[in-house]
Coordinates of C-alpha atoms in Angstrom, one line a residue:
Chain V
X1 CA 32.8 18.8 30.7
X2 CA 30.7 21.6 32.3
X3 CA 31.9 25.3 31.9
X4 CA 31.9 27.5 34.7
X5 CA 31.2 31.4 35.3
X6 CA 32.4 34.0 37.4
X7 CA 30.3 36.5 39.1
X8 CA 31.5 39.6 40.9
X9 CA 30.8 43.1 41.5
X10 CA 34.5 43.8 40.8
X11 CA 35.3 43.0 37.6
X12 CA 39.3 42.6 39.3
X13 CA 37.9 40.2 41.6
X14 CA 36.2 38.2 38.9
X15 CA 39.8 37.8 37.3
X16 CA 41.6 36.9 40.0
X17 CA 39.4 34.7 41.3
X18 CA 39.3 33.4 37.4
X19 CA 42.8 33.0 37.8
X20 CA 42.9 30.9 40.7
X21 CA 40.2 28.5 39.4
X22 CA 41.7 28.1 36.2
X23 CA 45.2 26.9 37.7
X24 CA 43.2 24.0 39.4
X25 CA 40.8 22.9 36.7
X26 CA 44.4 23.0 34.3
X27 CA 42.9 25.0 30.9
X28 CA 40.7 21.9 30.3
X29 CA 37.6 23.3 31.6
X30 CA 35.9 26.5 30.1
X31 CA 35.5 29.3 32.2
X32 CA 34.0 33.1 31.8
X33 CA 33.5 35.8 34.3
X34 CA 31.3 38.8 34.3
X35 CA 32.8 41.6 36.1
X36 CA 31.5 45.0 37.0
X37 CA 29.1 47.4 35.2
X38 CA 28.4 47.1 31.4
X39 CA 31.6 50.3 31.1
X40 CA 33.8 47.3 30.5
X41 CA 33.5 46.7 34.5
X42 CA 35.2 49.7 34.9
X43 CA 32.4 50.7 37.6
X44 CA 31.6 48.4 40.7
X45 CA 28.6 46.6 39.9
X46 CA 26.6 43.7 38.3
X47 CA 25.2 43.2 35.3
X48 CA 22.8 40.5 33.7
X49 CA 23.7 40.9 30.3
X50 CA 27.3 40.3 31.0
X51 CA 26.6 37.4 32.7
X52 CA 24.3 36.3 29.9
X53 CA 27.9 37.0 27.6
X54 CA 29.8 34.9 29.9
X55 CA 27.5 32.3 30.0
X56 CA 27.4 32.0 25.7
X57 CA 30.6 31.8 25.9
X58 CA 31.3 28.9 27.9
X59 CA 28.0 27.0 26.8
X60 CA 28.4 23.4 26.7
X61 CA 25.7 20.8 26.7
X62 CA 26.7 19.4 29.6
X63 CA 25.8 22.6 31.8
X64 CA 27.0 25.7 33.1
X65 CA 27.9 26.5 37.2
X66 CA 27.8 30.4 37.9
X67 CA 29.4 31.5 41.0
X68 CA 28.3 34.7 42.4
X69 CA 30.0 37.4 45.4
X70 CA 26.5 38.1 46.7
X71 CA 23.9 40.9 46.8
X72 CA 22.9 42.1 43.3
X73 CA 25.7 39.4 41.5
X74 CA 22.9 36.9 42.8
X75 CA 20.2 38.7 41.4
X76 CA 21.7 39.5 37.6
X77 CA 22.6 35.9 37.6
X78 CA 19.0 34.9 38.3
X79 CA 17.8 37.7 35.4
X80 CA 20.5 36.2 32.8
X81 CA 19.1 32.7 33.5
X82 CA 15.4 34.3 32.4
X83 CA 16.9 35.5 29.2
X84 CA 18.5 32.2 28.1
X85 CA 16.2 30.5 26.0
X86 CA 14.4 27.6 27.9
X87 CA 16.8 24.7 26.6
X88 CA 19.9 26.3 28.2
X89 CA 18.1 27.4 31.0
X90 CA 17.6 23.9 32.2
X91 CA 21.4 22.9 31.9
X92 CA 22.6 26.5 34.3
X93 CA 22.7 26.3 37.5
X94 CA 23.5 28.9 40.4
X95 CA 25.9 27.7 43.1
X96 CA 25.3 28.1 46.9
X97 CA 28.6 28.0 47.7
X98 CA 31.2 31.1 48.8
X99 CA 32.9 32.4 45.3
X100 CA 36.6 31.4 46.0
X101 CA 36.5 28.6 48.0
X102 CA 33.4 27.3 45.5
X103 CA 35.4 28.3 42.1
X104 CA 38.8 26.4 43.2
X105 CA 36.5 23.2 44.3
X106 CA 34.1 23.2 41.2
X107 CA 37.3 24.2 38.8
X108 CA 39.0 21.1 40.0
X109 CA 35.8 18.7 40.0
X110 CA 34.8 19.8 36.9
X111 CA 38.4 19.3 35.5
X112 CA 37.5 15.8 36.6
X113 CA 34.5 15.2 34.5
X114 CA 32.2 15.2 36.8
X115 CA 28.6 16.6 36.4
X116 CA 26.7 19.5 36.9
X117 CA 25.2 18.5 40.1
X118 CA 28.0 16.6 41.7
X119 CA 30.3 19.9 41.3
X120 CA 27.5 21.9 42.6
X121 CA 27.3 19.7 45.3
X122 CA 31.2 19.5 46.4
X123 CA 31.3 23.2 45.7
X124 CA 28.4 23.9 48.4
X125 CA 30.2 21.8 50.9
X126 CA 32.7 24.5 51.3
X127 CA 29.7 26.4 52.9
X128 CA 30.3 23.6 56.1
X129 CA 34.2 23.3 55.4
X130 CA 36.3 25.7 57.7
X131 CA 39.6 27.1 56.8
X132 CA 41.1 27.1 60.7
X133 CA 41.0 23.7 62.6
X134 CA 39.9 24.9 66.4
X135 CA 38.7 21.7 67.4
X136 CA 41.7 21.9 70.3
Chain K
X1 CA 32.6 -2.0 66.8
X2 CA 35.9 -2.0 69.2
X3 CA 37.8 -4.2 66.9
X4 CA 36.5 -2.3 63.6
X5 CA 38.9 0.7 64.2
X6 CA 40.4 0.6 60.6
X7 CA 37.1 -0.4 59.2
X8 CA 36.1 3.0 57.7
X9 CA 33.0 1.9 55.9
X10 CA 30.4 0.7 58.6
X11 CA 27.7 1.4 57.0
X12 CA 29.3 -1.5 54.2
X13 CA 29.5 -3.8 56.6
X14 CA 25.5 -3.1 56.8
X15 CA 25.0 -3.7 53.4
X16 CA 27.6 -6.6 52.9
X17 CA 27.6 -8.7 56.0
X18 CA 29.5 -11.5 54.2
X19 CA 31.9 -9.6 53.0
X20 CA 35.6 -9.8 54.5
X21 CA 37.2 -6.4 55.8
X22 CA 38.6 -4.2 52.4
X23 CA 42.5 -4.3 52.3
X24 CA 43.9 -1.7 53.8
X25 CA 47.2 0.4 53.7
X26 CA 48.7 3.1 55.8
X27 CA 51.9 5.1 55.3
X28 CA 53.0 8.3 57.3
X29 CA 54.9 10.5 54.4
X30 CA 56.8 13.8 55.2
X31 CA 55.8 17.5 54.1
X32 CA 59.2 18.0 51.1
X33 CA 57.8 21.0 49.7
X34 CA 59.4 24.7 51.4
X35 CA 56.0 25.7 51.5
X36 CA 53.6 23.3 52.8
X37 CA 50.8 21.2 51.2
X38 CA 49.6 24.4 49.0
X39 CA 46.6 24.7 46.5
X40 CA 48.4 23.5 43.5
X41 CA 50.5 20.6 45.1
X42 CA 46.8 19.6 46.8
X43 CA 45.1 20.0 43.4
X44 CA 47.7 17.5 42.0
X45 CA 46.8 15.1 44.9
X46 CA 43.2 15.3 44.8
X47 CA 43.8 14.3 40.7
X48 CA 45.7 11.1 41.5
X49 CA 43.5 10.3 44.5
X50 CA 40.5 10.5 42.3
X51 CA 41.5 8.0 40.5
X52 CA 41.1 5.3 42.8
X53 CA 37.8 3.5 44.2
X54 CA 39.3 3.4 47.6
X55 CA 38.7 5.9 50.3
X56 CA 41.9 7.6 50.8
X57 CA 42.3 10.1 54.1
X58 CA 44.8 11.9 55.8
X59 CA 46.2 12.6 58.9
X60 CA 48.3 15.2 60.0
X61 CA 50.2 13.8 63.0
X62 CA 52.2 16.8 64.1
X63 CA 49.1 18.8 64.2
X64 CA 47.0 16.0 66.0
X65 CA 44.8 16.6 63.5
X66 CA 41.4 14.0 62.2
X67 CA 41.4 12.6 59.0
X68 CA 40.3 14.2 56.5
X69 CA 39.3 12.8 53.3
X70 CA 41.9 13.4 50.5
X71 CA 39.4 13.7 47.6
X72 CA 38.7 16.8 49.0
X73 CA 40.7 19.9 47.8
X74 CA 39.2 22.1 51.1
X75 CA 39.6 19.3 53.8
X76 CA 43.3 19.1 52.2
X77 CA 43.6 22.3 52.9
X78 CA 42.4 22.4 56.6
X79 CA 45.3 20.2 57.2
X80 CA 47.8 23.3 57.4
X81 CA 50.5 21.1 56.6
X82 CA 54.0 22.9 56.6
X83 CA 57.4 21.6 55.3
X84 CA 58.6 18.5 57.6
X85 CA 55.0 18.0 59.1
X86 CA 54.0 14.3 59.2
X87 CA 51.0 13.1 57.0
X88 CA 49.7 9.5 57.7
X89 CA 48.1 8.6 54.1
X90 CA 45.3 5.7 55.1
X91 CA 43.6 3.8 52.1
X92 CA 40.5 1.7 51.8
X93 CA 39.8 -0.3 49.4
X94 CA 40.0 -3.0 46.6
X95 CA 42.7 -0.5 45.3
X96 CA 44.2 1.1 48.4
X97 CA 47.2 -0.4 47.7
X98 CA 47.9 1.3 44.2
X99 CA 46.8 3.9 45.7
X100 CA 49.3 4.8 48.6
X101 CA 51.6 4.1 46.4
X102 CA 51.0 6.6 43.6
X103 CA 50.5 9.5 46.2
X104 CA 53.3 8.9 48.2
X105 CA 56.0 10.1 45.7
X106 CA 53.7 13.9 45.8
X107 CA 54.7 14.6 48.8

């Protein structure tokens, strides 16, 4: 089962988001965050080497989905991937898809058992899927 | 294609020209829950759909709303189902049956 990470400027966001995704994947799927600044997230921000933490901690061979806000959370999830040794590196992967919408879907697909690729994939589909209907 | 409205599948029909239309089985099921269809009751429904081979979708008739596909946490979701809305639960499938069934008692 793949584990999943959180990426966020806010560190508060991270959690709650966290939060949310954990209550559909049902505590059977791992799943780390990295917050805010290296203070302990205190300070808005991103940092790689958090993300490189979270990431270590929810290892798994079967891969690892981060989820990033956007901005800089995109770019220290790109620089953790560079310092993972090459093995890992080739089971990460970073997700297209919007941070909520995306964490909830791939939470409950990779509760499922699904791989890497297909959570990636249903996660990105929330990029296409909108939340009002105004087809009348 | 005018008499293949409940066929879902066209493109099977492509691949399998023999091959008799899948059973089928639709219910319509009412919204119990005081507050809608909501993440977690969806999450439980997308678990039990998964389950089954067929292609399971859902309507929500006092919305006029398409199906969507009830696989799909987000497409659950767009239904904006409230308490006492009416959901018509379709099925396709060597297993639609079993299906309907075991998703009718979540809502």
């Amino acid at each position: 089962m793949i584990g999943l990470v959180i990426v966020s400027h806010s560190a508060k966001l991270a959690a709650g988001v966290h939060e949310l995704a954990a209550q559909m994947a049902g505590c059977q799927v791992a799943i780390g965050q990295a917050g805010g600044l290296s203070d302990g997230g205190e300070t808005l921000g991103t940092d790689a080497s958090r993300v490189l933490s979270a990431i270590d901690e929810v290892w798994c061979e079967d891969g690892v989905l981060l989820l990033m806000d956007l901005g800089s959370a995109v770019m220290s999830a790109e620089l953790a991937l560079e310092m993972l040794p090459e093995n890992r590196r080739r089971n990460c992967l970073l997700s297209n898809a919007p941070l909520v919408e995306g964490a909830i879907v791939a939470a409950l697909h990779a509760s499922l058992g699904e791989p890497l690729q297909a959570v990636n994939a249903v996660a990105e589909a929330a990029l296409a899927a909108p939340k009002l209907d105004r087809a009348g | 294609m005018s008499n293949n409205a409940r066929s879902p599948l066209p493109g099977d029909r492509a691949a399998h020209p023999q091959t008799p239309r899948q059973p089928s089985k639709c219910v319509v099921v009412t919204v119990s829950d005081p507050r809608g269809l909501h993440l977690r009751s969806g999450r439980d429904v997308v678990r039990i759909a998964s389950r089954f081979q067929a292609r399971i979708t859902a309507a929500n008739l006092s919305r006029n709303s398409g199906a969507v596909d009830l696989k799909s946490i987000l497409q659950l979701m767009q239904l904006q189902a409230r308490q006492g809305h009416s959901l018509r639960l379709a099925a396709f499938g060597p297993d639609a049956d079993a299906a309907i069934e075991a998703l009718c008692s979540l809502f």
